[in-house]
Coordinates of N, CA and C in Angstrom, one line a residue:
X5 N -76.1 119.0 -20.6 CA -76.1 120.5 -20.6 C -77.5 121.0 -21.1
X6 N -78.0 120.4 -21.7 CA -79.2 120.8 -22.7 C -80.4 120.9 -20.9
X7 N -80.6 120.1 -20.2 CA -81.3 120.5 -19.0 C -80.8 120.7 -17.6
X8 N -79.4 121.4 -18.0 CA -79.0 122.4 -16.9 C -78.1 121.6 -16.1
X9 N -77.6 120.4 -16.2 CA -77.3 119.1 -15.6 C -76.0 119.1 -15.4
X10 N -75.2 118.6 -14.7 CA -73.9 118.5 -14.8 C -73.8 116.9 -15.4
X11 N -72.9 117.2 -16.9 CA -72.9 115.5 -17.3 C -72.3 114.8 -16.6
X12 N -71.1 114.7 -15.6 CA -70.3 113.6 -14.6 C -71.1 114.0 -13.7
X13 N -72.4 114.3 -12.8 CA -72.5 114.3 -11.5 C -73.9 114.0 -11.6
X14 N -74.0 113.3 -10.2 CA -75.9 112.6 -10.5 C -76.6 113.5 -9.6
X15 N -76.0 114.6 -9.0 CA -76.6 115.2 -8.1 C -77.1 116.7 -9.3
X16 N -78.5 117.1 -9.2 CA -78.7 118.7 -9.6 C -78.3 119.5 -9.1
X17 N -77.8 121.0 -10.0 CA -77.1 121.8 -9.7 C -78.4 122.5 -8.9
X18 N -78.2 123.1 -7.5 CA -79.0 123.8 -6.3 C -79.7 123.3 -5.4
X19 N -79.7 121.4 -5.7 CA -80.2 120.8 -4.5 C -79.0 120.5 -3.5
X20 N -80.2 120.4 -2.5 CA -79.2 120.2 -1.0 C -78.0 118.7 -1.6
X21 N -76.7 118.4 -0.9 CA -75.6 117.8 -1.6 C -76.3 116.3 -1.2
X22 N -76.2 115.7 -1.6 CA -76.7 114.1 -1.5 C -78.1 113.9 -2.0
X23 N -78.7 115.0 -2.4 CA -80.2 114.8 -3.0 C -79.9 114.0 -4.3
X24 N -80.4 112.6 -4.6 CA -80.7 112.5 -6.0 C -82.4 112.5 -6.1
X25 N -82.4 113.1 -7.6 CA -83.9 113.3 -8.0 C -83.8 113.4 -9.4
X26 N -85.0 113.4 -10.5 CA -84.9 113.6 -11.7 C -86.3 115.0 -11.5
X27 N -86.1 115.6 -12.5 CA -87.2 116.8 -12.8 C -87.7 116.1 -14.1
X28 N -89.4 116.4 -14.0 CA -90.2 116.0 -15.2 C -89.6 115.9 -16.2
X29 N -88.7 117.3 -16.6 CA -88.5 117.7 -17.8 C -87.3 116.3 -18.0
X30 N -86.7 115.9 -17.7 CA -85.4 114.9 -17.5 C -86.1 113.3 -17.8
X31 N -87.0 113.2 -17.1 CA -87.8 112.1 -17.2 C -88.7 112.0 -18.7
X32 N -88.7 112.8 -18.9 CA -89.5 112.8 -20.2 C -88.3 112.8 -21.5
X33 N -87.4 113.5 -21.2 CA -86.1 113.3 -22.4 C -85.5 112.3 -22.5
X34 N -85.7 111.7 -21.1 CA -85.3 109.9 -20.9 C -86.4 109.1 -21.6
X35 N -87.3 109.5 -21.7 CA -88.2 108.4 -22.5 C -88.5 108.6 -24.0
X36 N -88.4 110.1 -24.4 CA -88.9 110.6 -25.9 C -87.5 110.0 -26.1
X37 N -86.3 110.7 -26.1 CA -84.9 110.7 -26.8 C -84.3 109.5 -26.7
X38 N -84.4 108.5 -25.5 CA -83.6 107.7 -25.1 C -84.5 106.3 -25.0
X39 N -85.9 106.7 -25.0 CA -87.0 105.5 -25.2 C -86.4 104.5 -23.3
X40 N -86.1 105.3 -22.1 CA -85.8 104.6 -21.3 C -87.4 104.8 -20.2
X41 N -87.9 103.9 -19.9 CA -88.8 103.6 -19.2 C -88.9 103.0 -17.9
X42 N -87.9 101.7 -18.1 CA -87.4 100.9 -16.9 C -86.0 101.0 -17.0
X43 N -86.3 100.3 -15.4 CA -84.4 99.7 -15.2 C -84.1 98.7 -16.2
X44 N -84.9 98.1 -16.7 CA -84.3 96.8 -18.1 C -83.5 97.9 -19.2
X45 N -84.6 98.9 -19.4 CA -84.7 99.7 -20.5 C -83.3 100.3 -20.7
X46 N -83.2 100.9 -19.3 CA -82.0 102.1 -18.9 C -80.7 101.2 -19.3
X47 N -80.9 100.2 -18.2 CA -79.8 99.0 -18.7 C -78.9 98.9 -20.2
X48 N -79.9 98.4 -21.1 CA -79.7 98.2 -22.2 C -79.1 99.1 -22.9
X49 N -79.6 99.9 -23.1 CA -79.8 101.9 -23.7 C -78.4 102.5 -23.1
X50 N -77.6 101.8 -22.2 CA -76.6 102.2 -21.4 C -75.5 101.5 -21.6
X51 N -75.3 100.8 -21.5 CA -74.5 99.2 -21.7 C -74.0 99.8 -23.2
X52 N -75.2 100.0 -24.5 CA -74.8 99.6 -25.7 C -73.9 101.1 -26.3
X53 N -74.2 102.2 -25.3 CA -73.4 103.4 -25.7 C -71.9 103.4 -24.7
X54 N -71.9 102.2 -23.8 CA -70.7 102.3 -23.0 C -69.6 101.4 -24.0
X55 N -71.0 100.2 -25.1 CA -69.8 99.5 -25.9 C -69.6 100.3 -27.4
X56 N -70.6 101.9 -27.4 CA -70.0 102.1 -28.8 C -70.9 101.6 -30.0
X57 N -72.1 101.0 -29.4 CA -72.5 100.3 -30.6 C -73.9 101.4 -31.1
X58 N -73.9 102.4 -30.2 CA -74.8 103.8 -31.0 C -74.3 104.1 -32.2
X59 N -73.2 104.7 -32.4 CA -72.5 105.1 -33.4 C -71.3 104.0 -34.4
X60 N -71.5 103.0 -33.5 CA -70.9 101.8 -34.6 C -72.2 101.7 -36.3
X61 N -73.0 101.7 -35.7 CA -73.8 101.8 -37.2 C -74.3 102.7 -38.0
X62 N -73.4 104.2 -37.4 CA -73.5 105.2 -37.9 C -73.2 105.7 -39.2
X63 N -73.9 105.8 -40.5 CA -72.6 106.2 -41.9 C -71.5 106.9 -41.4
X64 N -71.8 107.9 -40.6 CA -70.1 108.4 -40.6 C -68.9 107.9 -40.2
X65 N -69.4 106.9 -39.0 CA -68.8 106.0 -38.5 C -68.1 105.0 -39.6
X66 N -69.2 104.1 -40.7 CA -68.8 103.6 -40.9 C -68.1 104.0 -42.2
X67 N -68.0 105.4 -42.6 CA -67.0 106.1 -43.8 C -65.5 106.4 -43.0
X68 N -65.4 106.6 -41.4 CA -64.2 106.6 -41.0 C -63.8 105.1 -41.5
X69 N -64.4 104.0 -41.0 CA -63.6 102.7 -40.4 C -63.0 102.2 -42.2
X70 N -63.7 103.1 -43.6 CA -63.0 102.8 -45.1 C -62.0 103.6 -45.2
X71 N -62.0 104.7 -44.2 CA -60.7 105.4 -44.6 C -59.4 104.9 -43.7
X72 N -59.8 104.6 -42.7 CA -59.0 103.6 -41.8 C -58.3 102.6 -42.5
X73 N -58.9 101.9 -43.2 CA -58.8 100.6 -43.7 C -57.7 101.0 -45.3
X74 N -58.4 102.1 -45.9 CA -57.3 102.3 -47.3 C -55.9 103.1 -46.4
X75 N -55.7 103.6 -46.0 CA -54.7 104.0 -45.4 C -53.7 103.6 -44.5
X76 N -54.5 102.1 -43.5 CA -53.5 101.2 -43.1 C -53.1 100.6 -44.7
X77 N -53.9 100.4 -45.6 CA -53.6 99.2 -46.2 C -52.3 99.8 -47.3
X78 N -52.4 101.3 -47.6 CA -51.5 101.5 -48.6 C -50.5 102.5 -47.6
X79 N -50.4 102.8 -46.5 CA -49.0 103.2 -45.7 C -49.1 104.9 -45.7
X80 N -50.6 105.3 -46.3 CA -50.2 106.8 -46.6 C -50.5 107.2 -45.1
X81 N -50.6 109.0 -44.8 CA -51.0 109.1 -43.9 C -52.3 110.2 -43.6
X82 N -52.5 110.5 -45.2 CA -53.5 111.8 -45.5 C -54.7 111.0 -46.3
X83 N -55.7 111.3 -46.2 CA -56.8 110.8 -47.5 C -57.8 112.0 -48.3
X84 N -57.7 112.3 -48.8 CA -58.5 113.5 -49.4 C -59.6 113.1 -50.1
X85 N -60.3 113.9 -50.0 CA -62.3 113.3 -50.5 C -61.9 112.9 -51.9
X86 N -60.9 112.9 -53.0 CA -60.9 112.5 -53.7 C -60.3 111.0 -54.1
X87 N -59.6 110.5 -53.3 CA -59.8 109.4 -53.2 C -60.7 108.5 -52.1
X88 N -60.9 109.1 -50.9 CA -61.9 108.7 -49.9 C -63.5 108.3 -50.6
X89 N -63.7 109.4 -51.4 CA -65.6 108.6 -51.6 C -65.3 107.5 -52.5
X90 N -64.5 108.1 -53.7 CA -64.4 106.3 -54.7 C -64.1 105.2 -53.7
X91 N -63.3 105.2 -52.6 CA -62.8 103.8 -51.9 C -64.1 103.7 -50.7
X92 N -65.3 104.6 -50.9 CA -66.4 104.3 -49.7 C -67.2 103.8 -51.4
X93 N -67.3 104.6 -52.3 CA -68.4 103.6 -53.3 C -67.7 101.8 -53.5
X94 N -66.7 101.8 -53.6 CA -66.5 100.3 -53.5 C -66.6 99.4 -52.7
X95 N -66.3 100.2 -51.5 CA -66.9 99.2 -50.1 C -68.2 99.4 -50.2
X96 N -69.0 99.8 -50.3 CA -70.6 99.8 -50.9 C -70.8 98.7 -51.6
X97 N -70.1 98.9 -53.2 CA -70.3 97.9 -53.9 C -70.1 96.2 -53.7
X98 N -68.8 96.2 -52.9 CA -68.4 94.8 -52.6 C -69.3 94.3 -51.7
X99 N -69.9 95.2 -50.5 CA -70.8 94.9 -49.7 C -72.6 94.4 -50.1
X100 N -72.6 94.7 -51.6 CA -74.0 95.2 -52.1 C -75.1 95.8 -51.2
X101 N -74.4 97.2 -51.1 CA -75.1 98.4 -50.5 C -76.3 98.8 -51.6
X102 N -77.0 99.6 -51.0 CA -78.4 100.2 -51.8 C -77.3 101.0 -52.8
X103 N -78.5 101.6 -53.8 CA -77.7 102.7 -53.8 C -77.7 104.2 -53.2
X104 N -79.0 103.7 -52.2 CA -79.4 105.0 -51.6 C -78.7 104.9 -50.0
X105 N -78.1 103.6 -49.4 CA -77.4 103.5 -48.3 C -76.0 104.1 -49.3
X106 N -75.4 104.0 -50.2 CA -74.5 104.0 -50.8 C -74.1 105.7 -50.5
X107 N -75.0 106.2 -50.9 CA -75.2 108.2 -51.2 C -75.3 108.5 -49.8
X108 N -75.9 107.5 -48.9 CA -75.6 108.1 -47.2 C -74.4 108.3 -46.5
X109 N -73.4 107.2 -47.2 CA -71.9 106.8 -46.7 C -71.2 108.0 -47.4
X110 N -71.6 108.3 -48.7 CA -70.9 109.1 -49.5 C -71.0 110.8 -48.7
X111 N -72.2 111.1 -48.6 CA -72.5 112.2 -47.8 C -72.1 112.4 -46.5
X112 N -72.2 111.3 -45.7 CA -71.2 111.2 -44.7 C -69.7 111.9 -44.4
X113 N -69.4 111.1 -45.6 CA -67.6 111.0 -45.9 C -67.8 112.7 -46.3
X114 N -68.5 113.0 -46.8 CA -68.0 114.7 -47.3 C -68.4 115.3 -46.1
X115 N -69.1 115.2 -44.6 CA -69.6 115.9 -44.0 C -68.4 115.8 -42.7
X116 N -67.8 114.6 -42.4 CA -66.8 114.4 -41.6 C -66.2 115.0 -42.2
X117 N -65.7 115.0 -43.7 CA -64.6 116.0 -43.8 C -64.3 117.7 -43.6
X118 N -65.2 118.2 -43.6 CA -65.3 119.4 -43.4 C -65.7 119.6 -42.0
X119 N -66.2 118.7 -41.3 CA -66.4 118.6 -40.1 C -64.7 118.5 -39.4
X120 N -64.1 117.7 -39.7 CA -62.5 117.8 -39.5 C -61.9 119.1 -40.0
X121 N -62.4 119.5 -40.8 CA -62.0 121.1 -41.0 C -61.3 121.8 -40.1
X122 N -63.2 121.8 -40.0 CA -63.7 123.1 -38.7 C -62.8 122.8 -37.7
X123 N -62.9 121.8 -37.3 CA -62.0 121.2 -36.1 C -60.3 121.6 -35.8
X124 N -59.7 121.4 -37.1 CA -58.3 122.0 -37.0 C -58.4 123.2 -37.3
X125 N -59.2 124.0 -38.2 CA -59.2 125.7 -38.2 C -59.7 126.0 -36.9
X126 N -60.6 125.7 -36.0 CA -60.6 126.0 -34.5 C -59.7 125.6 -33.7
X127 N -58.4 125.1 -33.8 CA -57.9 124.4 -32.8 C -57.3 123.0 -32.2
X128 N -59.5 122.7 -32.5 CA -59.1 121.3 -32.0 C -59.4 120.1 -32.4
X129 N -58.4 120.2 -33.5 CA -57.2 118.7 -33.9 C -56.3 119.7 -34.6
X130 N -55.1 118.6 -34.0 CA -54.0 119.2 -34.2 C -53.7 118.7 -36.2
X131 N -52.9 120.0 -36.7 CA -52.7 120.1 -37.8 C -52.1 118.3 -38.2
X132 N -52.8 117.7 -39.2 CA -51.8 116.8 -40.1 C -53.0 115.4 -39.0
X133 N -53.6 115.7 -38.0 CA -54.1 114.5 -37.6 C -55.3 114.3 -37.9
X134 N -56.3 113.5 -37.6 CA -57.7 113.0 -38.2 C -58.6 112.7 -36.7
X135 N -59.5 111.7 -37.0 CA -60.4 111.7 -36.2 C -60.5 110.3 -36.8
X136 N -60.7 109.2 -35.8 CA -60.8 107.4 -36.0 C -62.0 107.2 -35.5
X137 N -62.7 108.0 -34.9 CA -63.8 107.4 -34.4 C -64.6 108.5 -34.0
X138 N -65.8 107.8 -33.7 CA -66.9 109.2 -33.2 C -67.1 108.4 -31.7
X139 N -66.7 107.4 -31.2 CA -66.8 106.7 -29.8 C -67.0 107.5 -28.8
X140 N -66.2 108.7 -28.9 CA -66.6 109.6 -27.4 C -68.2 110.2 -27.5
X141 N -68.5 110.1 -28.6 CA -70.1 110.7 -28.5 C -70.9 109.8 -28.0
X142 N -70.8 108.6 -27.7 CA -71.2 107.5 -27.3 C -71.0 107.1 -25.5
X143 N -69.8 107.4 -25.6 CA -69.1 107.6 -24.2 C -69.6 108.7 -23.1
X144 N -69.8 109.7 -24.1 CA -70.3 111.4 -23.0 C -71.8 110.8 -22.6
X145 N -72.7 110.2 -23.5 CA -74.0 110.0 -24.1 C -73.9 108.8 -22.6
X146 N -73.5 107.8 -22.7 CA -73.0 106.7 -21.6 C -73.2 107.6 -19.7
X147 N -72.1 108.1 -20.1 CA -72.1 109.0 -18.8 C -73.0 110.4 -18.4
X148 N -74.1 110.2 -19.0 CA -74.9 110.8 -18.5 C -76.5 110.0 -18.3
X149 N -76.0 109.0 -18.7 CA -77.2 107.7 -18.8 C -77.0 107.1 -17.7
X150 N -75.9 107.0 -17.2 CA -75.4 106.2 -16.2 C -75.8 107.1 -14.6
X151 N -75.3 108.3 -15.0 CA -76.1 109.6 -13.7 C -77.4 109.3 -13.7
X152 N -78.0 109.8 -15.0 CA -79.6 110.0 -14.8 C -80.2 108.8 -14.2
X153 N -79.7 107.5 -14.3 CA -80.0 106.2 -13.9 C -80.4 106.2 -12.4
X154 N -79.4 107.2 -11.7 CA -79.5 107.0 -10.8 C -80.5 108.1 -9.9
X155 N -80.7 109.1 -11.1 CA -81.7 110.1 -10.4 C -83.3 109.9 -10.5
X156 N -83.4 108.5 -11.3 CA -84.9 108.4 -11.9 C -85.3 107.1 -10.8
X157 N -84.1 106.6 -10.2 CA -84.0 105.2 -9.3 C -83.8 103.7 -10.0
X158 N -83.4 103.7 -11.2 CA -83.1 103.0 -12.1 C -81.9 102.1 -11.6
X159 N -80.8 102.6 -11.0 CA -79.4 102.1 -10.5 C -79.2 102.4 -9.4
X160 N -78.4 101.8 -8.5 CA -77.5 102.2 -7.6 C -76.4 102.1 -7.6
X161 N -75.7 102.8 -6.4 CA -74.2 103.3 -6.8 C -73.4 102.2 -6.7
X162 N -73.7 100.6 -6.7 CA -72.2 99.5 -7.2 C -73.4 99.8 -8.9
X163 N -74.2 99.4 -9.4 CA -74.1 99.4 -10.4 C -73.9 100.7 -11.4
X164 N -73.8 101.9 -10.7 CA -72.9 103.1 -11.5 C -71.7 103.0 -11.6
X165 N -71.2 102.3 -10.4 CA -69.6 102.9 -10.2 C -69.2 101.6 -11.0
X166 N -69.8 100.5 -12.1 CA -69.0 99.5 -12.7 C -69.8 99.9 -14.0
X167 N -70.3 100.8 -14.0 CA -70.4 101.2 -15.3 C -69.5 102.4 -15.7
X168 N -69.6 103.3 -14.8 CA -68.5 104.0 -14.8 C -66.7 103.6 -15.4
X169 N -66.9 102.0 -14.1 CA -65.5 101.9 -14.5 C -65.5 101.3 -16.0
X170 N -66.6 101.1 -16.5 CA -66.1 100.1 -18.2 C -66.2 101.7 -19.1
X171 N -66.5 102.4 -18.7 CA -66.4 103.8 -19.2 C -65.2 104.1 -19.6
X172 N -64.3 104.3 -18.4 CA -63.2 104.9 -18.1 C -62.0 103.7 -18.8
X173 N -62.4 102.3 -18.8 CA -61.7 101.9 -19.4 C -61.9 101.7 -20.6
X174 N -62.9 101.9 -21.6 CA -63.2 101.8 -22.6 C -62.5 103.6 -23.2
X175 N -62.7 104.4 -22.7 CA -62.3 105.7 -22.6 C -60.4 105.7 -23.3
X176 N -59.8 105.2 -22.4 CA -58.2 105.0 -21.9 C -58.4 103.9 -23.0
X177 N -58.8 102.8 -23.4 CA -58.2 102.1 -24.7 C -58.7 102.6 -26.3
X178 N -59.2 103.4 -26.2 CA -59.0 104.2 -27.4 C -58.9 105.2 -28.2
X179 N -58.8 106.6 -26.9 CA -58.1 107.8 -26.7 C -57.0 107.8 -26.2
X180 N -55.6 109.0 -26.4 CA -54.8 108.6 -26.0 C -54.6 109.9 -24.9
X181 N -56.2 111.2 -24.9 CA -55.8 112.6 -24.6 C -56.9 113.0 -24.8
X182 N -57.6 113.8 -23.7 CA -58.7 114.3 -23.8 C -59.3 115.3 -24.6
X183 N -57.7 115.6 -25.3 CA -58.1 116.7 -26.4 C -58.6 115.8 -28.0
X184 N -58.1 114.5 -28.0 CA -58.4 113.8 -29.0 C -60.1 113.0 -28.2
X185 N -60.3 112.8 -27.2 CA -61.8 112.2 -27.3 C -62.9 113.8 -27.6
X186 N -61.9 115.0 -27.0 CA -63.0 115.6 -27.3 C -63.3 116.1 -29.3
X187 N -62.3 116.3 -29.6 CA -62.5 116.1 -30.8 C -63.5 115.1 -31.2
X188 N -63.0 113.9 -31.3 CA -64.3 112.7 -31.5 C -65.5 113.0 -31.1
X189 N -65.6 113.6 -29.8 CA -67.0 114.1 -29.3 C -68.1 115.2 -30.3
X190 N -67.1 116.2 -30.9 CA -67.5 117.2 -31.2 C -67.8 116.7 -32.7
X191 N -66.9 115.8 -33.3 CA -67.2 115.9 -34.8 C -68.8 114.2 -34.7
X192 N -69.0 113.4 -33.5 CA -70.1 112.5 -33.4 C -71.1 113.4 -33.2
X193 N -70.8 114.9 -32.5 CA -72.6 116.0 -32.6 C -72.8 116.6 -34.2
X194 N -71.5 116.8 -34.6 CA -71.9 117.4 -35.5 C -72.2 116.5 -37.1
X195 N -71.8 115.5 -36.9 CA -72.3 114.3 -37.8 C -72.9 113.8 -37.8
X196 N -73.9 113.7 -36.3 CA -74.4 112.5 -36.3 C -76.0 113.5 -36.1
X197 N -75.9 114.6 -35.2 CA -77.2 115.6 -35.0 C -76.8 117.0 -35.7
X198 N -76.3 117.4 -36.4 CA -76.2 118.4 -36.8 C -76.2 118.7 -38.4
X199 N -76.5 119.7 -39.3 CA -76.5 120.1 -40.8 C -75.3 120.7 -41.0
X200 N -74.9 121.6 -41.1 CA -73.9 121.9 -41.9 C -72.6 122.3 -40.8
X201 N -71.2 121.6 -40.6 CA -70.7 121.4 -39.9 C -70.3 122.6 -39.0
X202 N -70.6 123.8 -39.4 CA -70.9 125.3 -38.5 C -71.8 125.6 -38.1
X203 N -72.8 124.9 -37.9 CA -74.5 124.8 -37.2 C -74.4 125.2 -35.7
X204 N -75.2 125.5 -35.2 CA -75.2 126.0 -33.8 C -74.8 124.3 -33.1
X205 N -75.2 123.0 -33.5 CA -74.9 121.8 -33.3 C -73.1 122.0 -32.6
X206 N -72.8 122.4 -33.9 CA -71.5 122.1 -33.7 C -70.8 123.1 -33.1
X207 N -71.4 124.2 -33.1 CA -70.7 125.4 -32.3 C -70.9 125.6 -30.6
X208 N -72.0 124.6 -30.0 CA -72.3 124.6 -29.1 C -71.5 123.3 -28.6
X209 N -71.2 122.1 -29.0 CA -70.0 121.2 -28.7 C -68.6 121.3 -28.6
X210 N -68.8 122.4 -29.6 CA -67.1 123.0 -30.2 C -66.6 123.7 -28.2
X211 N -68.0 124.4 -28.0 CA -67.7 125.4 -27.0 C -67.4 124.8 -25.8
X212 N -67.9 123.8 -25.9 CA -67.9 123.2 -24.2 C -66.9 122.2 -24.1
X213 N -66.5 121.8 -25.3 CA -64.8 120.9 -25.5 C -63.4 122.0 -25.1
X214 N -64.1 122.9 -25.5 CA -63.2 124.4 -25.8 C -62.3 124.8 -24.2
X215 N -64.0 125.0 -23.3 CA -63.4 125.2 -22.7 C -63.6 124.0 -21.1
X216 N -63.7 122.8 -21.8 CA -63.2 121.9 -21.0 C -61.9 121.6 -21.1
X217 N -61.0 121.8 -22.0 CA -59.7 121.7 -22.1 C -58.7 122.7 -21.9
X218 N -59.5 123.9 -21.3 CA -59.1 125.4 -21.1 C -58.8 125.5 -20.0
X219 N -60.3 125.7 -19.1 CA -60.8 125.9 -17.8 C -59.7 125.7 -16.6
X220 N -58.9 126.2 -15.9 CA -58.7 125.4 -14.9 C -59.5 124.9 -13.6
X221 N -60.5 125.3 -14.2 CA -61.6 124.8 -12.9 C -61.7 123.0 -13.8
X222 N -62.2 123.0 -15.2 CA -62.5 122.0 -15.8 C -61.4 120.1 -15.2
X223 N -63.0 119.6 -15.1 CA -61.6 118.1 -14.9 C -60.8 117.7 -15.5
X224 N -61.0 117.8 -17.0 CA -60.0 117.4 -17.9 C -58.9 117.8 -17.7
X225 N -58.5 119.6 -16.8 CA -57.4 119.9 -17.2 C -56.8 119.7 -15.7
X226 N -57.5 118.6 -14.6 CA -57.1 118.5 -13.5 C -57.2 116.8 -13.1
X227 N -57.4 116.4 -14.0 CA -57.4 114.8 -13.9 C -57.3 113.8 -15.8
X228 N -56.1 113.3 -15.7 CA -55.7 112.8 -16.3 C -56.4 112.0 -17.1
X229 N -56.7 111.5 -18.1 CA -57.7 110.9 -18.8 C -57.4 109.2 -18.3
X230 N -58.3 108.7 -18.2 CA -58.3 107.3 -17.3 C -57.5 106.2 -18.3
X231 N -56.3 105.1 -18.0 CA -55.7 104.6 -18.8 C -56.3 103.1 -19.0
X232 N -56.3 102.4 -19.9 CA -56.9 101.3 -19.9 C -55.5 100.1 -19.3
X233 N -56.0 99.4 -18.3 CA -55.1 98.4 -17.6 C -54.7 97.7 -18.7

């Protein structure tokens, strides 16, 4: 969105239909943002947001997978920041965390939380539910790596269309509904690139989940979110 792009399509919006091309501006945000140079590069840089491992070593990421963990382990189904940071300082501790990685996790956990706020006071998450993962910010991030790939001459269309497919099934085994990946989407911009969880960051992801789940032109609300076999 940020250079006018459509994120699912490798073609530019106003060239003739079958044109692929990259514009300077695109080539250069592939290499400052994304450090992609080569097809090795692209590869890699692509592959590791298709498996999730951008945001696997994320603190907010890794403040969900403590609350995950105290909540399977004691049967509740709510966690509130007052018991959530003491059970992220102990997984710190047990782990022997810095104490300054320790205050990253901690800040995290307070920033997802109010980031889930926003999220149910706008709509989108449904009241009494959470957010398990920031994976879709990884996944959107994937499928637009996977286009550009092919507009810079990096890929061709068997090696999009199987990146694509580990997309779509990584997509379908851990979403159950496009209104839950977009959620995850929206709260991995606003945790992972954004300040305070009402930032233009988050109001600008908020919008385009908003009305991808709206739109009846939008795919989401014309193609079913892809199931994992």
């Amino acid at each position: 969105m940020r250079l006018g792009l459509f994120w699912n399509w490798p073609e530019r919006p106003g060239v003739p239909p079958g044109t692929l091309d990259a514009t300077g501006e695109e080539q250069r945000a592939l290499i400052d943002r994304w450090k992609v140079t080569s097809r090795d590069s692209w590869v890699q840089v692509t592959d590791a947001a298709i498996r999730g491992l951008r945001v696997k070593g994320e603190p907010g990421e890794m403040a969900l997978d403590v609350r995950d963990e105290v909540l399977e382990n004691s049967g509740a189904a709510y966690l509130g920041l007052e018991e959530w940071l003491p059970a992220v300082s102990a997984h710190s501790e047990r782990n022997g965390h810095t104490d300054e990685h320790t205050d990253l996790l901690l800040r995290s956990a307070v920033k997802v939380y109010h980031a889930e706020q926003a999220l149910a006071e706008g709509g989108l998450l449904p009241p009494g539910q959470r957010v398990v993962t920031m994976f879709a910010y990884d996944l959107a991030h994937a499928t637009y790596l996977t286009q550009a790939g092919m507009r810079v001459g990096y890929s061709d269309p068997q090696t999009a269309q199987q990146m694509l497919g580990a997309l779509a099934h990584n997509a379908g085994s851990v979403f159950d509904s496009w209104a839950s990946f977009g959620a995850s989407y929206v709260l991995g911009c606003s945790v992972i690139e954004g300040g305070y969880p009402t930032d233009d960051v988050y109001r600008r992801a908020a919008e385009a989940v908003r009305s991808l789940l709206s739109s009846p032109q939008s795919p989401w609300t014309n193609i079913p979110l892809p199931r994992a076999a």
